[in-house]
Short mmCIF file of C-alpha atoms and ligand atoms in Angstrom, two decimals:
data_model
loop_
_atom_site.label_atom_id
_atom_site.label_comp_id
_atom_site.label_asym_id
_atom_site.label_seq_id
_atom_site.Cartn_x
_atom_site.Cartn_y
_atom_site.Cartn_z
CA MET F 1 136.27 16.50 64.26
CA SER F 2 139.65 15.01 63.69
CA THR F 3 142.30 15.03 66.46
CA VAL F 4 145.94 14.18 66.73
CA TYR F 5 144.83 10.73 67.77
CA ASP F 6 143.40 10.15 64.47
CA LYS F 7 146.67 10.35 62.74
CA TYR F 8 147.77 7.13 64.51
CA GLU F 9 146.91 3.62 64.31
CA SER F 10 147.36 1.08 67.15
CA VAL F 11 148.80 -2.43 66.90
CA ILE F 12 147.88 -4.97 69.56
CA GLY F 13 148.87 -8.56 70.26
CA LEU F 14 147.29 -10.44 73.25
CA GLU F 15 148.85 -13.19 75.44
CA VAL F 16 146.06 -15.20 77.03
CA HIS F 17 146.72 -17.49 80.10
CA ALA F 18 144.00 -20.14 80.76
CA GLN F 19 144.21 -22.46 83.59
CA MET F 20 143.22 -25.96 82.37
CA LYS F 21 140.42 -27.84 84.21
CA THR F 22 142.39 -31.16 84.60
CA ASN F 23 141.71 -32.88 87.84
CA THR F 24 145.47 -32.99 88.80
CA LYS F 25 148.39 -30.64 88.27
CA ALA F 26 150.61 -30.67 85.28
CA PHE F 27 153.58 -32.69 86.63
CA CYS F 28 152.37 -34.29 89.84
CA ARG F 29 149.19 -35.96 91.08
CA CYS F 30 148.12 -33.05 93.55
CA SER F 31 144.51 -31.87 93.11
CA THR F 32 143.91 -28.51 91.18
CA ASP F 33 140.88 -27.84 93.29
CA PHE F 34 140.49 -24.09 93.67
CA HIS F 35 138.53 -24.25 97.05
CA SER F 36 141.06 -26.32 98.99
CA SER F 37 142.63 -24.85 102.14
CA PRO F 38 145.97 -23.06 101.45
CA ASN F 39 149.00 -25.26 101.12
CA SER F 40 146.98 -28.55 101.15
CA ASN F 41 147.52 -29.45 97.46
CA VAL F 42 151.19 -29.59 97.50
CA CYS F 43 153.89 -32.33 97.21
CA PRO F 44 157.70 -32.55 96.84
CA ILE F 45 157.35 -32.23 93.00
CA CYS F 46 155.25 -29.18 92.76
CA LEU F 47 157.31 -27.58 95.51
CA GLY F 48 160.49 -28.34 93.46
CA TYR F 49 162.36 -30.32 96.10
CA PRO F 50 165.72 -31.62 94.84
CA GLY F 51 165.78 -35.13 93.53
CA THR F 52 162.02 -35.31 92.53
CA LEU F 53 160.95 -35.91 89.02
CA PRO F 54 157.99 -34.39 87.23
CA VAL F 55 155.65 -36.57 85.04
CA LEU F 56 153.64 -34.92 82.42
CA ASN F 57 149.84 -34.99 82.79
CA GLN F 58 148.34 -36.47 79.57
CA GLU F 59 145.05 -34.71 80.04
CA LEU F 60 146.92 -31.39 79.75
CA VAL F 61 148.22 -32.35 76.45
CA GLU F 62 144.80 -33.49 75.19
CA PHE F 63 143.30 -30.26 76.35
CA THR F 64 145.88 -28.20 74.60
CA ILE F 65 145.46 -30.19 71.44
CA ARG F 66 141.69 -29.50 71.61
CA MET F 67 142.24 -25.66 71.84
CA GLY F 68 144.90 -25.86 69.09
CA LEU F 69 142.46 -27.68 66.71
CA ALA F 70 139.66 -25.32 67.75
CA THR F 71 141.87 -22.29 66.69
CA ASN F 72 143.10 -23.85 63.39
CA CYS F 73 146.63 -24.48 64.71
CA SER F 74 148.97 -26.96 63.34
CA ILE F 75 149.99 -29.59 66.13
CA ARG F 76 153.63 -30.22 66.60
CA GLU F 77 154.21 -33.91 66.70
CA VAL F 78 157.36 -33.44 68.91
CA SER F 79 157.65 -30.67 71.28
CA ILE F 80 159.90 -29.95 74.32
CA PHE F 81 159.43 -28.33 77.61
CA ALA F 82 161.92 -25.80 78.63
CA ARG F 83 163.05 -24.42 82.07
CA LYS F 84 162.49 -20.72 82.68
CA ASN F 85 164.77 -19.65 85.52
CA TYR F 86 163.65 -16.97 88.04
CA PHE F 87 163.00 -16.70 91.71
CA TYR F 88 160.01 -15.07 93.16
CA PRO F 89 158.41 -15.73 96.54
CA ASP F 90 155.39 -17.56 94.93
CA LEU F 91 157.95 -19.64 92.87
CA THR F 92 160.40 -20.93 95.36
CA LYS F 93 161.61 -23.61 93.33
CA GLY F 94 163.42 -21.19 91.12
CA TYR F 95 161.97 -22.12 87.75
CA GLN F 96 158.89 -22.55 85.86
CA ILE F 97 158.40 -25.41 83.24
CA THR F 98 157.16 -24.07 80.11
CA GLN F 99 157.61 -24.52 76.42
CA PHE F 100 159.80 -21.94 74.64
CA ASP F 101 160.75 -22.44 70.97
CA THR F 102 158.78 -25.69 70.22
CA PRO F 103 155.32 -24.81 71.37
CA ILE F 104 152.91 -27.72 70.80
CA CYS F 105 150.41 -25.74 68.86
CA PHE F 106 151.38 -23.08 66.28
CA ASP F 107 150.19 -21.04 63.13
CA GLY F 108 146.47 -20.85 63.92
CA HIS F 109 143.78 -18.15 63.54
CA LEU F 110 140.25 -17.12 64.47
CA HIS F 111 137.72 -14.77 62.89
CA ILE F 112 136.05 -11.91 64.50
CA GLN F 113 133.12 -9.87 63.18
CA THR F 114 133.74 -6.15 63.00
CA ASP F 115 131.56 -3.78 61.24
CA GLY F 116 129.75 -6.64 59.59
CA LYS F 117 133.02 -7.94 58.17
CA GLU F 118 135.06 -11.03 59.05
CA LYS F 119 138.59 -10.30 60.24
CA ARG F 120 141.28 -12.88 60.70
CA ILE F 121 143.38 -12.73 63.85
CA GLY F 122 146.45 -14.90 63.63
CA ILE F 123 147.44 -17.09 66.49
CA THR F 124 151.15 -17.43 66.63
CA ARG F 125 151.39 -20.20 69.24
CA ILE F 126 149.71 -22.16 72.12
CA HIS F 127 152.02 -23.66 74.56
CA MET F 128 151.82 -25.58 77.91
CA GLU F 129 153.21 -24.32 81.16
CA GLU F 130 152.83 -24.48 84.96
CA ASP F 131 151.35 -21.80 87.14
CA ALA F 132 153.11 -20.25 90.16
CA GLY F 133 151.84 -19.87 93.67
CA LYS F 134 149.73 -17.01 94.98
CA SER F 135 150.81 -14.31 97.33
CA LEU F 136 148.18 -13.12 99.72
CA HIS F 137 148.52 -9.54 100.98
CA ASP F 138 145.27 -9.07 102.69
CA PHE F 139 145.66 -11.21 105.83
CA SER F 140 148.22 -9.03 107.66
CA ASP F 141 149.62 -5.45 107.44
CA ASN F 142 153.23 -6.41 107.57
CA ASP F 143 153.37 -9.90 106.15
CA THR F 144 152.67 -11.47 102.72
CA LEU F 145 151.44 -15.05 103.00
CA ILE F 146 152.05 -17.69 100.23
CA ASP F 147 149.65 -20.29 99.12
CA PHE F 148 151.50 -22.95 97.02
CA ASN F 149 148.21 -24.79 96.02
CA ARG F 150 148.46 -23.08 92.62
CA CYS F 151 152.03 -24.07 91.89
CA GLY F 152 152.16 -26.62 89.17
CA VAL F 153 148.47 -25.95 88.05
CA PRO F 154 148.50 -26.47 84.28
CA LEU F 155 148.10 -23.35 82.07
CA ILE F 156 148.15 -22.88 78.31
CA GLU F 157 149.41 -19.57 76.86
CA ILE F 158 147.75 -18.42 73.61
CA VAL F 159 149.73 -15.69 71.87
CA SER F 160 148.13 -13.62 69.10
CA GLU F 161 149.93 -12.11 66.12
CA PRO F 162 149.89 -8.37 66.25
CA ASP F 163 146.80 -8.25 63.98
CA ILE F 164 144.49 -6.50 66.46
CA ARG F 165 143.95 -2.70 65.76
CA SER F 166 141.71 -1.45 68.44
CA SER F 167 140.23 -2.13 71.94
CA GLU F 168 137.13 -3.23 70.25
CA GLU F 169 138.79 -5.85 68.20
CA ALA F 170 140.80 -7.00 71.25
CA TYR F 171 137.53 -7.32 73.23
CA LEU F 172 136.04 -9.39 70.30
CA TYR F 173 139.09 -11.62 70.04
CA LEU F 174 139.21 -12.28 73.69
CA SER F 175 135.57 -13.06 73.82
CA LYS F 176 136.12 -15.69 71.00
CA ILE F 177 139.04 -17.21 72.78
CA ARG F 178 136.98 -17.42 76.05
CA GLN F 179 134.04 -18.97 74.04
CA ARG F 180 136.33 -21.53 72.54
CA LEU F 181 137.76 -22.48 75.97
CA VAL F 182 134.36 -22.75 77.63
CA TYR F 183 132.86 -24.66 74.73
CA LEU F 184 135.68 -27.05 74.91
CA GLY F 185 135.10 -27.68 78.66
CA ILE F 186 138.72 -27.09 79.40
CA ASN F 187 138.45 -23.60 81.43
CA ASP F 188 135.61 -21.94 83.17
CA GLY F 189 136.35 -18.58 81.39
CA ASN F 190 136.47 -16.51 84.56
CA LEU F 191 138.75 -13.57 84.09
CA GLU F 192 137.71 -12.03 87.44
CA GLU F 193 138.66 -15.19 89.39
CA GLY F 194 141.84 -15.52 87.57
CA SER F 195 141.13 -18.75 85.70
CA MET F 196 141.95 -16.70 82.50
CA ARG F 197 144.42 -13.86 82.46
CA CYS F 198 145.41 -11.53 79.70
CA ASP F 199 148.57 -9.40 78.84
CA ALA F 200 148.16 -6.91 76.18
CA ASN F 201 151.13 -5.76 73.83
CA ILE F 202 150.52 -2.43 72.42
CA SER F 203 152.28 -0.05 70.08
CA VAL F 204 151.21 2.82 67.82
CA ARG F 205 152.25 4.00 64.45
CA LEU F 206 151.35 6.82 62.04
CA LYS F 207 148.63 5.56 59.77
CA GLY F 208 149.92 4.49 56.33
CA THR F 209 153.32 3.40 57.67
CA GLU F 210 154.37 -0.22 57.43
CA GLU F 211 156.88 -0.46 60.40
CA PHE F 212 155.66 -1.31 63.77
CA GLY F 213 156.35 1.00 66.73
CA THR F 214 157.93 -0.04 69.91
CA ARG F 215 155.52 -2.00 72.07
CA THR F 216 154.87 -2.11 75.67
CA GLU F 217 153.31 -4.89 77.58
CA VAL F 218 150.41 -4.33 80.02
CA LYS F 219 150.39 -7.29 82.45
CA ASN F 220 147.73 -9.18 84.32
CA LEU F 221 144.41 -7.71 83.06
CA ASN F 222 141.69 -9.47 84.92
CA SER F 223 138.34 -8.38 83.33
CA PHE F 224 137.10 -7.59 79.92
CA LYS F 225 136.48 -4.02 80.94
CA ASN F 226 140.00 -3.65 82.18
CA VAL F 227 141.36 -5.05 78.81
CA SER F 228 139.46 -2.46 76.85
CA GLU F 229 140.20 0.44 79.22
CA ALA F 230 143.90 -0.47 79.65
CA ILE F 231 144.44 -0.61 75.96
CA GLU F 232 142.69 2.81 75.46
CA ALA F 233 144.74 4.34 78.19
CA GLU F 234 147.96 2.92 76.83
CA ILE F 235 147.32 4.09 73.34
CA LYS F 236 146.71 7.44 74.51
CA ARG F 237 149.73 7.57 76.78
CA GLN F 238 151.95 6.55 73.83
CA ILE F 239 150.52 9.07 71.33
CA ASP F 240 150.79 11.87 74.01
CA LEU F 241 154.29 10.85 74.50
CA ILE F 242 155.15 10.84 70.84
CA GLU F 243 153.55 14.07 70.25
CA ASP F 244 155.44 15.66 73.05
CA GLY F 245 158.66 14.70 71.28
CA GLY F 246 159.27 11.63 73.28
CA LYS F 247 159.93 8.01 72.42
CA VAL F 248 158.19 4.81 73.51
CA SER F 249 160.58 2.45 75.11
CA TYR F 250 159.80 -1.14 75.78
CA GLN F 251 158.43 -1.52 79.28
CA THR F 252 156.25 -3.71 81.40
CA MET F 253 153.21 -1.84 82.52
CA THR F 254 150.26 -2.30 84.84
CA TYR F 255 146.86 -0.80 84.50
CA ASN F 256 145.29 0.95 87.53
CA ALA F 257 141.42 0.79 87.05
CA LYS F 258 140.98 3.75 89.71
CA ASP F 259 142.52 6.39 87.89
CA LYS F 260 142.39 4.55 84.55
CA LYS F 261 146.06 4.92 83.81
CA THR F 262 148.93 2.58 82.86
CA THR F 263 152.20 2.85 84.69
CA ALA F 264 155.53 1.27 84.07
CA THR F 265 156.83 -1.49 86.49
CA ARG F 266 160.05 -2.30 84.89
CA SER F 267 161.93 -1.61 81.71
CA LYS F 268 163.84 -3.83 79.38
CA GLU F 269 167.21 -3.04 80.98
CA GLU F 270 165.91 -4.41 84.31
CA ALA F 271 164.22 -7.42 82.45
CA HIS F 272 165.01 -10.91 83.59
CA ASP F 273 167.46 -13.05 81.85
CA TYR F 274 165.58 -16.25 82.11
CA ARG F 275 168.38 -18.59 80.90
CA TYR F 276 166.02 -20.86 79.21
CA PHE F 277 167.21 -24.39 78.55
CA PRO F 278 165.48 -27.71 77.65
CA GLU F 279 163.89 -29.16 80.88
CA PRO F 280 166.35 -32.10 81.69
CA ASP F 281 163.67 -33.90 83.78
CA LEU F 282 161.15 -34.45 81.13
CA VAL F 283 161.11 -36.53 77.96
CA LYS F 284 159.96 -35.08 74.62
CA VAL F 285 156.26 -34.77 74.04
CA ARG F 286 155.12 -36.93 71.27
CA VAL F 287 151.82 -36.64 69.68
CA ASP F 288 150.90 -39.07 67.00
CA LYS F 289 148.37 -38.49 64.12
CA ASP F 290 146.06 -40.94 65.54
CA TRP F 291 145.68 -39.04 68.84
CA ILE F 292 145.23 -35.68 66.92
CA SER F 293 142.38 -37.27 64.83
CA LYS F 294 140.77 -38.82 67.83
CA VAL F 295 140.63 -35.40 69.57
CA GLU F 296 139.46 -33.81 66.21
CA ASN F 297 136.59 -36.27 66.02
CA GLU F 298 135.55 -35.52 69.58
CA LEU F 299 135.40 -31.79 69.30
CA PRO F 300 132.04 -30.26 70.17
CA GLU F 301 129.96 -28.18 67.95
CA PHE F 302 131.21 -24.65 67.92
CA PRO F 303 129.02 -21.55 68.25
CA GLU F 304 129.18 -20.63 64.42
CA ALA F 305 127.90 -24.15 63.47
CA ARG F 306 125.47 -24.22 66.28
CA ARG F 307 123.95 -20.79 65.19
CA SER F 308 123.29 -22.16 61.68
CA ARG F 309 121.75 -25.30 62.99
CA PHE F 310 119.47 -23.26 65.39
CA ILE F 311 118.21 -21.12 62.59
CA ASN F 312 117.49 -24.20 60.35
CA GLU F 313 116.14 -26.53 63.09
CA TYR F 314 114.23 -24.10 65.08
CA SER F 315 113.29 -21.39 62.54
CA ILE F 316 114.60 -18.60 64.67
CA SER F 317 115.92 -15.39 63.38
CA GLU F 318 119.69 -14.82 62.77
CA SER F 319 119.90 -12.22 65.57
CA ASP F 320 118.05 -14.68 68.08
CA ALA F 321 120.48 -17.40 67.08
CA ASP F 322 123.48 -15.15 67.75
CA GLU F 323 122.20 -14.18 71.17
CA LEU F 324 121.36 -17.83 72.00
CA THR F 325 124.65 -19.29 71.05
CA LEU F 326 127.12 -16.64 72.35
CA ASP F 327 127.31 -18.46 75.66
CA LYS F 328 127.53 -22.27 75.76
CA PHE F 329 125.53 -22.77 78.84
CA PHE F 330 122.79 -20.48 77.68
CA ALA F 331 122.55 -22.38 74.42
CA ASP F 332 122.62 -25.77 76.13
CA LYS F 333 119.68 -24.67 78.41
CA PHE F 334 117.76 -23.40 75.44
CA GLU F 335 118.07 -26.84 73.79
CA SER F 336 117.30 -28.86 77.03
CA THR F 337 114.17 -26.71 77.46
CA ILE F 338 113.05 -27.48 73.90
CA GLY F 339 113.62 -31.13 74.76
CA PHE F 340 110.77 -30.79 77.30
CA LEU F 341 108.14 -29.22 75.06
CA LEU F 342 104.91 -30.97 74.63
CA ASN F 343 104.28 -29.31 71.08
CA LYS F 344 107.38 -29.31 69.06
CA ASN F 345 106.84 -26.82 66.30
CA GLU F 346 108.05 -23.50 65.01
CA ARG F 347 105.76 -21.50 67.18
CA SER F 348 106.69 -23.26 70.37
CA TYR F 349 110.58 -23.06 69.47
CA ARG F 350 110.17 -19.29 69.05
CA SER F 351 108.39 -18.92 72.39
CA VAL F 352 111.25 -20.69 74.05
CA ALA F 353 113.77 -18.48 72.15
CA ASN F 354 111.69 -15.33 73.34
CA ILE F 355 111.66 -16.50 76.87
CA PHE F 356 115.43 -16.95 76.95
CA ARG F 357 116.30 -13.74 74.90
CA VAL F 358 113.82 -11.42 76.72
CA ASP F 359 112.71 -12.72 80.10
CA ILE F 360 115.89 -14.63 81.32
CA LYS F 361 118.24 -12.06 79.83
CA ARG F 362 116.36 -9.29 81.50
CA ILE F 363 116.54 -10.96 84.93
CA MET F 364 120.23 -11.77 84.37
CA ASN F 365 121.03 -8.09 83.64
CA GLU F 366 118.69 -6.50 86.21
CA GLN F 367 119.80 -8.77 89.14
CA LYS F 368 123.30 -9.43 87.94
CA LEU F 369 122.68 -13.12 88.05
CA SER F 370 124.46 -15.85 86.06
CA LEU F 371 122.18 -18.40 84.20
CA ASP F 372 122.68 -21.01 86.87
CA GLU F 373 121.67 -18.78 89.61
CA ILE F 374 118.30 -18.53 87.91
CA HIS F 375 116.74 -21.73 89.22
CA LEU F 376 114.06 -22.07 86.75
CA THR F 377 113.90 -25.76 85.57
CA ASP F 378 113.67 -26.70 81.89
CA LYS F 379 110.49 -28.28 82.52
CA VAL F 380 108.63 -25.27 83.75
CA LEU F 381 110.14 -23.03 81.06
CA ALA F 382 108.79 -25.56 78.47
CA MET F 383 105.39 -25.39 80.10
CA LEU F 384 105.38 -21.61 79.87
CA ALA F 385 106.47 -21.67 76.20
CA ASP F 386 103.89 -24.38 75.31
CA SER F 387 101.04 -22.26 76.82
CA VAL F 388 102.11 -19.21 74.92
CA SER F 389 102.41 -21.06 71.61
CA SER F 390 99.19 -22.90 71.96
CA GLY F 391 97.31 -19.48 72.63
CA THR F 392 96.30 -20.42 76.08
CA ILE F 393 98.09 -17.30 77.37
CA SER F 394 99.18 -14.07 75.59
CA ALA F 395 102.76 -12.87 75.32
CA THR F 396 101.97 -10.16 77.88
CA ALA F 397 100.64 -12.66 80.41
CA SER F 398 103.61 -14.88 79.81
CA LYS F 399 105.91 -12.16 81.13
CA GLU F 400 103.87 -11.75 84.32
CA ILE F 401 103.91 -15.57 84.90
CA PHE F 402 107.52 -15.72 84.33
CA ASN F 403 108.03 -13.23 87.20
CA HIS F 404 105.70 -15.31 89.29
CA ILE F 405 107.41 -18.65 88.74
CA LEU F 406 110.74 -17.07 89.63
CA LYS F 407 109.55 -17.06 93.15
CA GLY F 408 109.25 -20.93 93.29
CA LYS F 409 112.24 -22.50 94.85
CA THR F 410 111.73 -26.08 93.79
CA GLU F 411 110.35 -27.41 90.49
CA GLU F 412 107.18 -28.56 92.20
CA GLU F 413 106.64 -25.05 93.55
CA GLN F 414 107.42 -23.50 90.16
CA ILE F 415 104.90 -25.81 88.52
CA SER F 416 102.16 -25.27 90.84
CA ILE F 417 102.68 -21.46 90.72
CA PHE F 418 102.66 -21.68 86.86
CA LYS F 419 99.40 -23.70 86.95
CA LYS F 420 97.65 -21.35 89.13
CA SER F 421 98.79 -18.21 87.23
CA GLU F 422 97.91 -19.89 83.99
CA GLU F 423 94.34 -20.32 85.19
CA ASP F 424 94.12 -16.82 86.30
CA LEU F 425 95.67 -15.31 83.15
CA SER F 426 94.56 -17.68 80.50
CA GLN F 427 93.50 -15.84 77.37
CA VAL F 428 90.05 -14.84 76.76
CA SER F 429 89.14 -15.75 73.25
CA ASP F 430 85.44 -15.56 73.77
CA ASN F 431 84.20 -12.93 71.30
CA SER F 432 81.26 -11.58 73.29
CA GLU F 433 83.53 -11.09 76.39
CA ILE F 434 86.07 -9.14 74.36
CA GLU F 435 83.32 -7.12 72.68
CA ILE F 436 82.04 -5.80 75.93
CA ILE F 437 85.62 -4.43 76.80
CA VAL F 438 86.15 -3.04 73.30
CA LYS F 439 82.83 -1.12 73.56
CA LYS F 440 83.76 0.14 77.11
CA ILE F 441 87.09 1.58 75.92
CA LEU F 442 85.49 3.17 72.85
CA ALA F 443 82.88 4.77 74.89
CA GLU F 444 85.49 6.07 77.34
CA ASN F 445 87.41 7.78 74.53
CA PRO F 446 84.96 9.52 72.33
CA GLY F 447 87.57 12.01 71.17
CA GLU F 448 89.97 9.53 69.77
CA VAL F 449 87.15 7.68 68.11
CA GLU F 450 86.13 10.84 66.34
CA ARG F 451 89.75 11.33 65.22
CA TYR F 452 89.96 7.67 64.03
CA LYS F 453 86.94 8.09 61.92
CA ILE F 454 88.17 11.05 60.16
CA GLY F 455 91.23 9.33 59.18
CA GLU F 456 93.72 9.06 62.12
CA LYS F 457 94.12 5.16 61.70
CA LYS F 458 97.12 4.83 63.74
CA LEU F 459 95.01 5.26 66.88
CA ALA F 460 94.03 1.69 66.61
CA GLY F 461 97.19 0.97 68.50
CA PHE F 462 96.11 3.25 71.32
CA PHE F 463 92.80 1.48 71.54
CA VAL F 464 94.50 -2.05 71.48
CA GLY F 465 96.70 -0.93 74.37
CA LYS F 466 93.84 0.24 76.38
CA ILE F 467 91.80 -2.93 75.74
CA MET F 468 94.68 -5.31 76.58
CA GLN F 469 95.22 -3.26 79.74
CA GLU F 470 91.60 -3.46 80.78
CA SER F 471 91.65 -7.23 80.22
CA LYS F 472 94.81 -7.50 82.30
CA GLY F 473 96.57 -8.97 79.33
CA LYS F 474 94.05 -11.78 78.96
CA ALA F 475 92.33 -10.80 75.74
CA ASN F 476 93.38 -12.61 72.66
CA PRO F 477 95.13 -9.87 70.64
CA LYS F 478 94.25 -11.24 67.35
CA ILE F 479 90.47 -11.18 68.33
CA VAL F 480 90.86 -7.68 69.85
CA ASN F 481 92.13 -6.34 66.60
CA GLU F 482 89.44 -7.91 64.54
CA LEU F 483 86.53 -6.74 66.73
CA LEU F 484 87.98 -3.31 67.14
CA ILE F 485 88.28 -2.58 63.30
CA LYS F 486 84.83 -4.28 62.93
CA ILE F 487 83.02 -2.08 65.47
CA LEU F 488 84.97 1.19 64.62
CA GLU F 489 84.21 0.76 60.84
CA ILE F 490 80.47 0.52 61.44
P1 ADP R 1 157.42 -11.84 75.09
O1 ADP R 1 157.56 -13.13 75.70
O2 ADP R 1 158.52 -11.03 75.01
O3 ADP R 1 156.10 -11.06 75.61
P2 ADP R 1 156.01 -13.10 72.92
O4 ADP R 1 156.52 -13.37 71.52
O5 ADP R 1 155.54 -14.11 73.75
O6 ADP R 1 156.97 -12.14 73.50
O7 ADP R 1 154.73 -12.06 72.85
C1 ADP R 1 154.82 -11.12 72.06
C2 ADP R 1 153.41 -10.44 71.89
O8 ADP R 1 153.61 -9.14 71.40
C3 ADP R 1 152.53 -11.20 70.75
O9 ADP R 1 151.27 -11.20 71.07
C4 ADP R 1 152.87 -10.30 69.46
O10 ADP R 1 151.72 -10.29 68.63
C5 ADP R 1 152.95 -8.89 70.17
N1 ADP R 1 153.65 -7.93 69.37
C6 ADP R 1 154.85 -8.08 68.85
N2 ADP R 1 155.33 -6.95 68.33
C7 ADP R 1 154.37 -6.08 68.71
C8 ADP R 1 154.21 -4.61 68.32
N3 ADP R 1 155.28 -3.92 67.72
N4 ADP R 1 153.10 -3.90 68.72
C9 ADP R 1 152.24 -4.70 69.37
N5 ADP R 1 152.30 -5.92 69.68
C10 ADP R 1 153.31 -6.69 69.21
MG1 MG R 2 154.86 -11.36 76.90
ZN1 ZN R 3 152.14 -31.71 93.70
#
């Protein structure tokens, strides 16, 4: 059924702020450690005392070039910093050092996969800037406390072209950005903890029209879920407004996750005049070609390339490779587990892939754990995979053993649990033993045997299930199948 909403198309551009994992701040030598006690990582420079001089952190420039190259940007050989003037309790020095009309990276793009097609999302610019402090409202009913540790922590801002057309596309684009940042080792990709933040610019227009509508900007979205929901809510708000005869005006909005609504915080009339001017305390940033090619040569293998390599090198399916390379740590652990395999062959690679895709993913989902909170070592995972691929245990038994070894705290414990369970559950390949079970199950289900014999061949699956169950997953399924058919066809 078509609704008024179907008449419209949404246009979205994202601004992503990502904290850089440099050791020190953007313009001073203070630590960027997130866990330090409040106001301990501060100095006259990041507090903006008069007479101090900032000095640019070279690592920040290098990290930004990395992200620029990883998103197909051009790198500007000479760029400058600008001063953006405003006062806020968490920015008592009265200005933020940022880049304005000469961002260091520009004109890039990324591809996302939607409906099986590649879509190009343009990246207008990536620039460097410093973060502000943090207001803490939860310590007292009447006061707000300020922690200046975050003042001067380096950020990059990645601004997309208005090429995104739906909340799903925004989600895919943001996932790609996050994946790039994490693969590059320059950000930990954590929206919830604020090391990545996203503003969404949103407008709507009638389908078929060229001209963009007026945008609003939803600020500070701090989870993937909020990004999707806020975009949906804002699109709906704008369409409802237009359908009621109103007009969208440029506003800054916030999203309230409780009632799933966007509300205006300020309009363009009240907007700041930031009085940008070139930062007089810093020299121009010069990046020569040699530096750019050095960074380029050191870029890691990106998920798309890794995916193809996994398919070729480990003979795993495309969908397995997709799942395994989505997250860098996951892909890293998969490969380091393969390094511990005793038998390196296609079967064992696929066993490892199975353990990761099925068992590890299940525990992560069920218990809401991240990969590093599952303490299974590469070695014990490799032992499990070896045991499956060599036929010592069945795939069913493997699942059970996996659950057992999860209980081991240390590697030694995990290995000893593994060895014991392997002994208990090792596969029975002895024909005579399996034959006894097959005959028992057939004797217990005479009705089904009758139906099978008059043509209901799919009942074979029913018998196999019963036999495997009776053998506690230990019977070798291949032998079960062979014997079952042989006995039934007599
Ligand atoms: P500002 O600093 O005012 O937010 P920027 O140029 O930094 O401006 O960011 C503008 C963002 O808004 C970009 O991501 C851009 O793609 C997006 N944008 C621009 N025009 C529109 C529009 N009409 N609808 C949706 N997004 C838009
Ligand atoms: Mg903006
Ligand atoms: Zn400092």
